[in-house]
Short mmCIF file of C-alpha atoms in Angstrom, two decimals:
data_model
loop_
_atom_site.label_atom_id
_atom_site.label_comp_id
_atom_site.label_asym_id
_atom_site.label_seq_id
_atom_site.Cartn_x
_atom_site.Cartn_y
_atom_site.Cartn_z
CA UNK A 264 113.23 119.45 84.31
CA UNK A 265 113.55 117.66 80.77
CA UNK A 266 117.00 117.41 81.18
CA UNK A 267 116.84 115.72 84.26
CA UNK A 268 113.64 113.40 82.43
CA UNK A 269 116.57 112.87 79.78
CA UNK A 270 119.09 112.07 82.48
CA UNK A 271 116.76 109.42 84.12
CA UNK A 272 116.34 107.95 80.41
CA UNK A 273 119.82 107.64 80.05
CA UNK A 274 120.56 106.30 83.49
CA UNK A 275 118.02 103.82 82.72
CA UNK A 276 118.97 102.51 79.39
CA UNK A 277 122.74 102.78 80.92
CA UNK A 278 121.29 100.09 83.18
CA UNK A 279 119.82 98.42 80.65
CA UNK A 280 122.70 98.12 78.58
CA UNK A 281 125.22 97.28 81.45
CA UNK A 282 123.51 93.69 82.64
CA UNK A 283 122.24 92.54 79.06
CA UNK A 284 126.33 93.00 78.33
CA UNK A 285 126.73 90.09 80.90
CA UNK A 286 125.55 87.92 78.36
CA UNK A 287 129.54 89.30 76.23
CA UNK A 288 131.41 88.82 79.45
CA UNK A 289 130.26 85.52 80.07
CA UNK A 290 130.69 84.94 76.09
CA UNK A 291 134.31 86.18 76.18
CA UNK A 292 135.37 84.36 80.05
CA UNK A 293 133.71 80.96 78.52
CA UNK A 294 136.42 81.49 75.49
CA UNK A 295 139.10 82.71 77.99
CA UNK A 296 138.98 80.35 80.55
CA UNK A 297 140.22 77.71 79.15
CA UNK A 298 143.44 79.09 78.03
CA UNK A 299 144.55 78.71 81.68
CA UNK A 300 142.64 75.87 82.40
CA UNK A 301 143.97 73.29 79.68
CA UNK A 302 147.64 72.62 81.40
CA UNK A 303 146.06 71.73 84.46
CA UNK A 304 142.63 69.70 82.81
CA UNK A 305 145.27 67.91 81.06
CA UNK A 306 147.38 66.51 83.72
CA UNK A 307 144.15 65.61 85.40
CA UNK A 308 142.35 63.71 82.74
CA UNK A 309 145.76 62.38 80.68
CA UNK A 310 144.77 64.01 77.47
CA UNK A 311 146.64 63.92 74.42
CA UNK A 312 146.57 66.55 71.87
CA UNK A 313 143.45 65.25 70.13
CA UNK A 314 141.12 65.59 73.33
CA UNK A 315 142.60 68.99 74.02
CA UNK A 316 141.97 70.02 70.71
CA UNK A 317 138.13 67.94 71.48
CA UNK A 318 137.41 70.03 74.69
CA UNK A 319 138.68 73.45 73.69
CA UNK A 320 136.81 73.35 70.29
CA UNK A 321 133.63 72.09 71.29
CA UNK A 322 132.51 74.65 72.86
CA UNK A 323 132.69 76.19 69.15
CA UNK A 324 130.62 73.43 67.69
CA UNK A 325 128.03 74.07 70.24
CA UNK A 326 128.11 77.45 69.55
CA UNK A 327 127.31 77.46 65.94
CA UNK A 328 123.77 75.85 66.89
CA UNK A 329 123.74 78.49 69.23
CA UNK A 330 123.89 81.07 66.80
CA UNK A 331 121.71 79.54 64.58
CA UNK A 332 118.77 78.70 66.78
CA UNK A 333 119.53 81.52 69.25
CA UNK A 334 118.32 84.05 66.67
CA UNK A 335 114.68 82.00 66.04
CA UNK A 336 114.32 81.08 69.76
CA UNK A 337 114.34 85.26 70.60
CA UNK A 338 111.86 85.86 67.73
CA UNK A 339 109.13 83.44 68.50
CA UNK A 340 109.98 83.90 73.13
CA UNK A 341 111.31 87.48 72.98
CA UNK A 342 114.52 88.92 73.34
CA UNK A 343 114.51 89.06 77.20
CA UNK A 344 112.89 86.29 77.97
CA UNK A 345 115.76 84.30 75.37
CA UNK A 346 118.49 86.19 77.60
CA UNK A 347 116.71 84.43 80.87
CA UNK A 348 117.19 81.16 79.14
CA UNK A 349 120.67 81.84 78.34
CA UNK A 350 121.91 83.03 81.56
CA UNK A 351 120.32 79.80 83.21
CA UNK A 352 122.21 77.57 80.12
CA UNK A 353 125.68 79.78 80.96
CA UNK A 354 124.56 78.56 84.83
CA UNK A 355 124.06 74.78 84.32
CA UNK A 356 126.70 74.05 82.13
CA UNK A 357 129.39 75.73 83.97
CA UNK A 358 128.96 74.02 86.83
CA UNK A 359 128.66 70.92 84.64
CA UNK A 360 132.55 71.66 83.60
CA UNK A 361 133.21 72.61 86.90
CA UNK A 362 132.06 68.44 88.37
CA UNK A 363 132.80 66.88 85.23
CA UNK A 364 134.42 63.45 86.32
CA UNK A 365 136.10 62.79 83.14
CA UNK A 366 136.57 64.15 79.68
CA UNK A 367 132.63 62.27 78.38
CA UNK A 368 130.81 64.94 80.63
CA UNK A 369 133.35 67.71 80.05
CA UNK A 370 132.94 67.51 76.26
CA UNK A 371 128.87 67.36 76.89
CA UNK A 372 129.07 70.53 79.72
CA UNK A 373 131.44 72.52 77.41
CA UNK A 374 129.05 71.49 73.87
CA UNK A 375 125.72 73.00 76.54
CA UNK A 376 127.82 76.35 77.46
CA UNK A 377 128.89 77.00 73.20
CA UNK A 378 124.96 76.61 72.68
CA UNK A 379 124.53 79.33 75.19
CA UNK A 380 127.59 81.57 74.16
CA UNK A 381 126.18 81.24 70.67
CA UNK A 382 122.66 82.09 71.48
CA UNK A 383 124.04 85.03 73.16
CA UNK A 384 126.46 85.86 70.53
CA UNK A 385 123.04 86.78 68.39
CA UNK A 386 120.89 87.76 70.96
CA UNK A 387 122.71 90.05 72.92
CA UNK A 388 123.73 92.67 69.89
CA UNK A 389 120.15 92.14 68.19
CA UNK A 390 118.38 93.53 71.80
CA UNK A 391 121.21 96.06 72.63
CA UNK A 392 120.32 97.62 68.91
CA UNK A 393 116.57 97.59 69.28
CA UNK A 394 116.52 99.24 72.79
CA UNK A 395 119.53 101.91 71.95
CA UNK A 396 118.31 105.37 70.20
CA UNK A 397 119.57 105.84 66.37
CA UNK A 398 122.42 108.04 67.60
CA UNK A 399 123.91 106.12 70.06
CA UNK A 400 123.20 102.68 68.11
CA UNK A 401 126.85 102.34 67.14
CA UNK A 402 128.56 102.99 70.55
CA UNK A 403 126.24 100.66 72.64
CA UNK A 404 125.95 98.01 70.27
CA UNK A 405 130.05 98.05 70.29
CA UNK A 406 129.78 98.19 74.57
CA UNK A 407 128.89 94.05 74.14
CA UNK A 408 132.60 93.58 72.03
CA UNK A 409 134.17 95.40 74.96
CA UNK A 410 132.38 92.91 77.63
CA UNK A 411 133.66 89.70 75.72
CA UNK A 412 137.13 91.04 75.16
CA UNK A 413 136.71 92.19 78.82
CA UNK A 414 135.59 88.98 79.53
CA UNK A 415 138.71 87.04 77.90
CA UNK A 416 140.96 89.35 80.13
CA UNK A 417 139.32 88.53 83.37
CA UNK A 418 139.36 85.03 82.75
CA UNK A 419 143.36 85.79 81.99
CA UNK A 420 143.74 87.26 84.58
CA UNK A 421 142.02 84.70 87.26
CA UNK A 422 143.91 82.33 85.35
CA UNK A 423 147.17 83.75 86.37
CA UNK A 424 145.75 84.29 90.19
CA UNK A 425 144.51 81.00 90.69
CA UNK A 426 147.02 79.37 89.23
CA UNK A 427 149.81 80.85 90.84
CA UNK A 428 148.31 80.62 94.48
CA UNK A 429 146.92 76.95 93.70
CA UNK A 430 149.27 75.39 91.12
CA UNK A 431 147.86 71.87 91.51
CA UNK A 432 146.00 69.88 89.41
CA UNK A 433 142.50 70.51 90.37
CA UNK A 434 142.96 74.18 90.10
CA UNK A 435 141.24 74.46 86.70
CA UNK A 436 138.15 73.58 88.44
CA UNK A 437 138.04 76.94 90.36
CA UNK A 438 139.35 79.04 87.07
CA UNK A 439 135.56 77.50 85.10
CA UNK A 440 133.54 77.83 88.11
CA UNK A 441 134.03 82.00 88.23
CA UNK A 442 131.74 82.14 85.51
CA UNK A 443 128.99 81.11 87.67
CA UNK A 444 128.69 84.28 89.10
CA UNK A 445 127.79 86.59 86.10
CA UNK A 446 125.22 83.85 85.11
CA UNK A 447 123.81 84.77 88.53
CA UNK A 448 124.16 88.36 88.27
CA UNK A 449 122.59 88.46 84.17
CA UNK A 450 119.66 86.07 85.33
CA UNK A 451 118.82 88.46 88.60
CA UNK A 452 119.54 91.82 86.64
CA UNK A 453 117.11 90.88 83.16
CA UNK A 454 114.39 90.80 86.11
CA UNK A 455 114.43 94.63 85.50
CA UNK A 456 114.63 94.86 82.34
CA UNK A 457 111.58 95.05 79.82
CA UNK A 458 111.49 93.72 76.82
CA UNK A 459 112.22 94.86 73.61
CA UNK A 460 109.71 97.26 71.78
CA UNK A 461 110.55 96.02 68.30
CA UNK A 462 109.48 92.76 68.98
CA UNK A 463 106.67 93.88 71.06
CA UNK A 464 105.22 95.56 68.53
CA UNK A 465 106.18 92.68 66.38
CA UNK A 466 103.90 90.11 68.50
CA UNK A 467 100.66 93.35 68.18
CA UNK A 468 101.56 94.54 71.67
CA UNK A 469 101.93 98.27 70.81
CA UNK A 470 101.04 99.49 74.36
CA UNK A 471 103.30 97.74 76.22
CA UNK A 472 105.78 98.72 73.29
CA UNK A 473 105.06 102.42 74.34
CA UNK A 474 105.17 101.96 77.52
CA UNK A 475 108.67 100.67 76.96
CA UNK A 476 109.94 103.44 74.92
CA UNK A 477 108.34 105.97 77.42
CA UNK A 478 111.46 104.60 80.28
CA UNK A 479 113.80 105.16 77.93
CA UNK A 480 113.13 108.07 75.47
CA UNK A 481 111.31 111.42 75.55
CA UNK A 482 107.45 111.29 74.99
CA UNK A 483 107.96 112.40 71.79
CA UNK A 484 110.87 110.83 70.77
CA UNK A 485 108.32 107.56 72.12
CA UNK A 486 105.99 108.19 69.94
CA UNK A 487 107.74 108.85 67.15
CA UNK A 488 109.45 105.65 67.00
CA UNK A 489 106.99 103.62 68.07
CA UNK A 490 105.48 104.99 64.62
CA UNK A 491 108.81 103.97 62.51
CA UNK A 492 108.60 100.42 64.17
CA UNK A 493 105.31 100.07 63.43
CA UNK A 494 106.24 101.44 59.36
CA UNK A 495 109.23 99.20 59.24
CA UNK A 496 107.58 95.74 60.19
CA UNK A 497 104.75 96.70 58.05
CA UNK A 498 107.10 97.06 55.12
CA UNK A 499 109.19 93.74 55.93
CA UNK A 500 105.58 91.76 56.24
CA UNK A 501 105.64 92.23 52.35
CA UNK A 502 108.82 90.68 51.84
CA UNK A 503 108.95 87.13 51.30
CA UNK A 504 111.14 85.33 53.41
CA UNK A 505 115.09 84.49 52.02
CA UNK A 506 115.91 81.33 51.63
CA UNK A 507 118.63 78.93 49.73
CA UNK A 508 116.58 78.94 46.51
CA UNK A 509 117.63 82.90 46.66
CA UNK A 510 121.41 81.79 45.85
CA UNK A 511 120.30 81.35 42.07
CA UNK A 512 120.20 85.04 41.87
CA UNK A 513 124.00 85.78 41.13
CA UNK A 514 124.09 89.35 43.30
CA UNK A 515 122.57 87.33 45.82
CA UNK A 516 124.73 84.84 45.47
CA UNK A 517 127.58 87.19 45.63
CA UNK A 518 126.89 89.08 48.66
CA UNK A 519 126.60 85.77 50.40
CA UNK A 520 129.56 84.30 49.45
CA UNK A 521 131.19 87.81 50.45
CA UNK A 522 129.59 87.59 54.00
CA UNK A 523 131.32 83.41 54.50
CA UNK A 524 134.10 85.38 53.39
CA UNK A 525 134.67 87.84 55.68
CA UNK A 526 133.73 85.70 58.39
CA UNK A 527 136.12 83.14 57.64
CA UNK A 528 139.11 85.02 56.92
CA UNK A 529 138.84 87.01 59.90
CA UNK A 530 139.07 83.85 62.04
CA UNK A 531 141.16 81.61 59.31
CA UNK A 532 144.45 84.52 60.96
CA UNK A 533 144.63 82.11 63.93
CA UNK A 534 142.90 84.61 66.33
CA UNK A 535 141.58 81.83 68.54
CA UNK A 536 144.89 79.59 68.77
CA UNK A 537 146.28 82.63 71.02
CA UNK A 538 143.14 83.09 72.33
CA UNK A 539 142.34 79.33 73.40
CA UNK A 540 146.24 78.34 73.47
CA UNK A 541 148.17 81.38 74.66
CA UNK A 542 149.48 80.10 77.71
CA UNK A 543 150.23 76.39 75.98
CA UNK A 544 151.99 78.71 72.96
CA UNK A 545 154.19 80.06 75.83
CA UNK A 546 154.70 77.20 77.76
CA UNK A 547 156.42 75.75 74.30
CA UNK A 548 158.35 78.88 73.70
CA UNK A 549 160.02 78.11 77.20
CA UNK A 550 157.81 79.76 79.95
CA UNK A 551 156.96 77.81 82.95
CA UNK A 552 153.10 77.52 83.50
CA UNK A 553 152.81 79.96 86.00
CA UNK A 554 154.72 82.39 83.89
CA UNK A 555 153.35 81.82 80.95
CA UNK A 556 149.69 82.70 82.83
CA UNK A 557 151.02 85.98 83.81
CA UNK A 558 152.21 86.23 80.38
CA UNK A 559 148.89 85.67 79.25
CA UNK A 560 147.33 88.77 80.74
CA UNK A 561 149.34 90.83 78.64
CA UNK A 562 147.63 89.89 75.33
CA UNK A 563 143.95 90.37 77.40
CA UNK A 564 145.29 93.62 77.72
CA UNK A 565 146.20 94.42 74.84
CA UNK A 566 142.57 93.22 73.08
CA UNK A 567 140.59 95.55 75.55
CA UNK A 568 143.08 98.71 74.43
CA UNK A 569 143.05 97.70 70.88
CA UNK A 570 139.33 97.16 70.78
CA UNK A 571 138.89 100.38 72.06
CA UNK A 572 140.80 102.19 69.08
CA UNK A 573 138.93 100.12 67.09
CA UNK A 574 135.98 101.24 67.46
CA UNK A 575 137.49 104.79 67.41
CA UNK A 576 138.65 104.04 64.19
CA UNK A 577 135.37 102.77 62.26
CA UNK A 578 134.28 106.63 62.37
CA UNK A 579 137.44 107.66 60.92
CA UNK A 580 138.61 105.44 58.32
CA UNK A 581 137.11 103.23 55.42
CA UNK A 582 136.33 99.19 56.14
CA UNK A 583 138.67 98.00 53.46
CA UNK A 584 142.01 99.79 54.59
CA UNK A 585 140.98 98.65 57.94
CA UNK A 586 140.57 94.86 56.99
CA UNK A 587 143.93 94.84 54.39
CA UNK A 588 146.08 96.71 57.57
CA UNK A 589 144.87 94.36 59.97
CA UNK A 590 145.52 91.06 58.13
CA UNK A 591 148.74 92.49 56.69
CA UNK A 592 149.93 93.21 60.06
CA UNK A 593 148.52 89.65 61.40
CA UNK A 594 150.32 87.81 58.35
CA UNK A 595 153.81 89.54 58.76
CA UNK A 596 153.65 88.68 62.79
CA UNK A 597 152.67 84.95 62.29
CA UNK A 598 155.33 85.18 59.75
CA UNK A 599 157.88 86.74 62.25
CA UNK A 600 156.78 83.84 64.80
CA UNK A 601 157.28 81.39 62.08
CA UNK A 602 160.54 82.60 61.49
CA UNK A 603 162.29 83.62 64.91
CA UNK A 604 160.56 80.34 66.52
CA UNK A 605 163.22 78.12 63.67
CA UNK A 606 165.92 80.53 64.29
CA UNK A 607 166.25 81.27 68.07
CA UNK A 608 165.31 77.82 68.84
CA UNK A 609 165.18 76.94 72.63
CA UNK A 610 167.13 79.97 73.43
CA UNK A 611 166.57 81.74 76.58
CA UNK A 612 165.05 85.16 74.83
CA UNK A 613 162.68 83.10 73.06
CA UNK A 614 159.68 83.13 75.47
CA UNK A 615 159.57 87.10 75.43
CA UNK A 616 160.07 87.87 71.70
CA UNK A 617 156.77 85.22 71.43
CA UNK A 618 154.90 87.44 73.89
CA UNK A 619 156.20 90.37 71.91
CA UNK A 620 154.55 88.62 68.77
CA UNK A 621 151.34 87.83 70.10
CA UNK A 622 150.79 91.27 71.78
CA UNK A 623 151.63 92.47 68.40
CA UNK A 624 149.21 90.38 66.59
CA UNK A 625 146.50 90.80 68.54
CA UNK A 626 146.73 94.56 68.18
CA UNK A 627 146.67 94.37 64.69
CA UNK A 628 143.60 91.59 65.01
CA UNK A 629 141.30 93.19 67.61
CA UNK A 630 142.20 96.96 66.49
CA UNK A 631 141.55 96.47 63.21
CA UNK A 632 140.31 93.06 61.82
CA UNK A 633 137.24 92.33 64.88
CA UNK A 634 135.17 95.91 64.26
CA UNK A 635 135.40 95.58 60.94
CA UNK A 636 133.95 92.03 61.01
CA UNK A 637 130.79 92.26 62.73
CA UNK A 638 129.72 96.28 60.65
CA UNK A 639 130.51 94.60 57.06
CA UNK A 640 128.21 91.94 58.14
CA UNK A 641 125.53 94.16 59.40
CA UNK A 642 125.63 96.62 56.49
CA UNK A 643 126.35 94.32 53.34
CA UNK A 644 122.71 92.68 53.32
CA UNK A 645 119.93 94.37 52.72
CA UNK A 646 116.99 94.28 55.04
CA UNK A 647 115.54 91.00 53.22
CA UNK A 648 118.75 88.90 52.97
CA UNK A 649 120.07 90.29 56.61
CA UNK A 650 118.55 87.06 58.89
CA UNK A 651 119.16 84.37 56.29
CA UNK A 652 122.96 86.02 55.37
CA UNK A 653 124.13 86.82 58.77
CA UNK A 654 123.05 83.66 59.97
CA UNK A 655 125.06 81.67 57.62
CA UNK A 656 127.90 83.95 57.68
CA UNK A 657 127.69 83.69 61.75
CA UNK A 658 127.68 79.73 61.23
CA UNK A 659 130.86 79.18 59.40
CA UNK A 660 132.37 81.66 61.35
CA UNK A 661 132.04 79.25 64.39
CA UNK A 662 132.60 76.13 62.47
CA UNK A 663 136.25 78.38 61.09
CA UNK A 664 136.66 78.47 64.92
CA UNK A 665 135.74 75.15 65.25
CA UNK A 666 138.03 73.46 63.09
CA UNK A 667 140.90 75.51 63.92
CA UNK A 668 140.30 74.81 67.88
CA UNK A 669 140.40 71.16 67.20
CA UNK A 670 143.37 71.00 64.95
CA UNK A 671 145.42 73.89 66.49
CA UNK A 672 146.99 71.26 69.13
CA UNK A 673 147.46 68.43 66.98
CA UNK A 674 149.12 70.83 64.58
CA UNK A 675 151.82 72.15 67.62
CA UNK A 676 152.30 68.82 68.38
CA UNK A 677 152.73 66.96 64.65
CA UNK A 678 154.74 69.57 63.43
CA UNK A 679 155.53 72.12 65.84
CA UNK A 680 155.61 75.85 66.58
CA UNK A 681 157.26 77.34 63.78
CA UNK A 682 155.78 74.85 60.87
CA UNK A 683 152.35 75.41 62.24
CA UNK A 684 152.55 79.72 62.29
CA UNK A 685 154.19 78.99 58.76
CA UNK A 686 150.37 77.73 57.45
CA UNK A 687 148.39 80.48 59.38
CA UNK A 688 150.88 83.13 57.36
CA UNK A 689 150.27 81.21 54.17
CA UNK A 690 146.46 81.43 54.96
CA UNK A 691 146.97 84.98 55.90
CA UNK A 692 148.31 85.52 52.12
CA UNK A 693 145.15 84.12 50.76
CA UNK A 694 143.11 85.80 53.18
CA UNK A 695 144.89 89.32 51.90
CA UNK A 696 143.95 88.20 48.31
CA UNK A 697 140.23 87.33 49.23
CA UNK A 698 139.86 90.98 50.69
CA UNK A 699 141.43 92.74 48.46
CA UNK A 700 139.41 91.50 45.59
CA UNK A 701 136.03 91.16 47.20
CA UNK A 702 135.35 93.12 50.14
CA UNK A 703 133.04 96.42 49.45
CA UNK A 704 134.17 99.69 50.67
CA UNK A 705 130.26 100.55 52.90
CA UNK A 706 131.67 103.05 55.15
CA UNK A 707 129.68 106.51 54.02
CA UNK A 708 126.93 104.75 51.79
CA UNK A 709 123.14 104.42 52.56
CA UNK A 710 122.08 100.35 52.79
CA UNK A 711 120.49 100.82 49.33
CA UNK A 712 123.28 102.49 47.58
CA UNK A 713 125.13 99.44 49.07
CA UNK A 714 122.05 96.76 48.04
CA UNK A 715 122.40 98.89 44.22
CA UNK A 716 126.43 98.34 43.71
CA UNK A 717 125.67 94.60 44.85
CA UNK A 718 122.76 94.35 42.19
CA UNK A 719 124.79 95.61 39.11
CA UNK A 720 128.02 95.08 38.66
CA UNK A 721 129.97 97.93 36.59
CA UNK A 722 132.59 97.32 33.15
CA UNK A 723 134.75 100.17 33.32
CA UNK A 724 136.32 98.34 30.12
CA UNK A 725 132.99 98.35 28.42
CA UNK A 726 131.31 101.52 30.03
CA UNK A 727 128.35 99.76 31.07
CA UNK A 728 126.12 97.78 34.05
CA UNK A 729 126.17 93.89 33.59
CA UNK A 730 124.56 91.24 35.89
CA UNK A 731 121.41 93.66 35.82
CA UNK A 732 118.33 94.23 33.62
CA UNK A 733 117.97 97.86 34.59
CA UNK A 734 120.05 100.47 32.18
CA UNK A 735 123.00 102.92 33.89
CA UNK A 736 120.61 105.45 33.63
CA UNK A 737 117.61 103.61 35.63
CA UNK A 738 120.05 102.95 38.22
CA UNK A 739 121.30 106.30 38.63
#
């Protein structure tokens, strides 16, 4: 009997888990789509390589308010209630693209949907963590990666379908309209889900709270965490909240600087230019455009693999040699593309040693650069810093993506495909530096030992703690 009470939990949260995720797929299609869709938008709407770079990157602007605002809109309305919202944002402003007449409304349509991939690029995780039990946090938390790389291949994929069936010009119409339908299914599907207990309990609704908890858990299990909820918001109503005047404190100050960091290295590699501009990088190597969207599918592939491994691989190796493998292997590919772009020139084997590269790259970016990414960000600030850090850390990570979205084209077109992979490696180089020097091995360490190594900082040249006024001793 309580294993099949246990099996209905399960079944339940499974459920739960599965149509909040929407909210990733339609994040990672959004960023897909328009891969496929550019060639075809372009000849449409005569754009040059300014209002491709405008359209594509837009999206990223918008979703940098997203993340900011998404995060205080599902405090004060609720996590569910925030997802609602979202799915009806992902709704109106696809179809917005879908009708847009000319590249004014496009721009305005694609700046709505990155507020609502954004919002849900905050919302989504925070929910998925408070419903999910402590030992299975990790593994459905990382589910909502899998939807938006899942996401990016279907879009590839439909990309490459539509494209090839109905090469015409208004094809990319069709290709940004598909997203409609999981806006449809996540609005319909959060009608059965409840809300989340934390922030039930948050708001003084501890019944309903238990009530939740009793769907998804044991009745013990229930009651016992409706107890820690109630202990941990109790504890963070003491604590004053961060703000910039907390950057005078130089740990503080540190581990903030540490979070931009990491966000903007991870994204500085050039991630999104084959994301965004696959098929365009292929079309340049010498691929037609319906080749190059078949092409395409190959690196979705190869993210949804890799990200899989990934997330193997956090529970078996440290953060760091993660993060220095991945951007050394990123940096020696854009390198290699650099390189064999200048020396094979137009030749006919061209097309295929770029698809070669980019497979390669994104292995090396979503296998081992993307888990590591968004863990060091959730386990390098402690539990008073974790809003205020992670949500500027989240923002320049979009406005990284931002600016490289908007110059990526110009840059192809200015000074070509080898020049241009010749800055990302540079970058790379930097970004290998950066890490090396600054990023904090976390993996095995309690969030307070990792708080304590931030809040003293150790001479090994002078045996003793500096940038603290506790002793060695008091520490230990």
């Amino acid at each position: 009997m309580n294993k099949q009470v246990n099996q209905n939990h399960l079944s339940f949260l499974s459920t739960i888990v599965l149509i909040s995720t929407f909210g990733g797929l339609l994040f990672g299609y959004d960023t897909g789509v328009i891969n496929g869709a550019l060639p075809y938008m372009s000849d449409d709407f005569n754009l040059n390589s300014f209002t491709e770079g405008l359209i594509t990157s837009v999206l990223l602007l918008g979703a940098a308010i997203g993340a900011v605002f998404g995060g205080r809109l599902s405090d004060g309305i609720g996590r569910r209630k925030s997802i609602f919202f979202l799915a009806v944002l992902f709704f109106i402003s696809t179809i917005g693209c879908t009708l847009s007449p000319n590249v004014t409304m496009m721009i305005i349509s694609r700046f709505l949907l990155g507020i609502a991939v954004g919002g849900a690029s905050v919302t989504v995780p925070t929910f998925l963590a408070e419903m999910s039990p402590s030992d299975r946090r990790g593994r459905m938390v990382t589910r909502n990666e899998l939807m938006i790389v899942g996401g990016q291949f279907l879009a590839f994929v439909f990309n490459a379908i539509l494209g090839n069936l109905f090469g015409h010009i208004g094809v990319w119409r069709y290709m940004l309209s598909i997203a409609a339908v999981p806006a449809i299914v996540l609005f319909f599907g959060m009608m059965k889900v409840p809300e989340s207990p934390r922030w039930l309990v948050s708001k003084g609704r501890n019944e309903e709270a238990l009530r939740v908890l009793q769907k998804i858990r044991t009745e013990e299990e229930a009651k016992a965490e409706l107890k820690e909820i109630e202990t941990a918001l109790s504890e963070e109503v003491e604590l004053e909240e961060a703000s910039f005047k907390d950057l005078a404190i130089p740990w503080v100050r540190r581990v903030v600087f540490i979070g931009i960091a990491i966000a903007i290295v991870t994204q500085a590699t050039g991630v999104n230019s084959i994301m965004y501009y696959g098929t365009e990088i292929l079309r340049q190597a010498g691929f037609a455009t319906s080749a190059a969207l078949i092409g395409n599918i190959a690196n979705g592939v190869i993210s949804v693999l890799a990200t899989i491994v990934g997330i193997w691989l956090l529970g078996k190796v440290g953060r760091r040699p993660m993060m220095l493998t991945g951007l050394a292997g990123t940096t020696l590919t854009l390198l290699l593309i650099g390189i064999l772009s200048f020396v094979v020139g137009s030749s006919t084997i061209l097309p295929y040693i770029m698809l070669a590269l980019t497979v390669t790259f994104l292995a090396f970016m979503q296998g081992a650069i993307g888990p590591v990414l968004w863990v060091s960000l959730s386990e390098i600030f402690p539990l008073r810093l974790r809003g205020f850090g992670m949500g500027i850390s989240v923002f320049f990570l979009w406005i990284t993506n931002f600016i490289i979205g908007l110059l990526f084209p110009i840059m192809l077109d200015k000074m070509g495909l080898s020049v241009t992979f010749f800055v990302f490696a540079v970058v790379g180089c930097v970004s290998i530096f950066l890490m090396a020097k600054f990023l904090p091995e976390t993996k095995g360490r309690t969030l307070e030992e990792i708080e304590t190594s931030f809040r003293t900082y150790y001479d090994k040249g002078e045996g003793k703690y500096v940038g603290s006024n506790q002793s060695e001793a008091q520490i230990k």
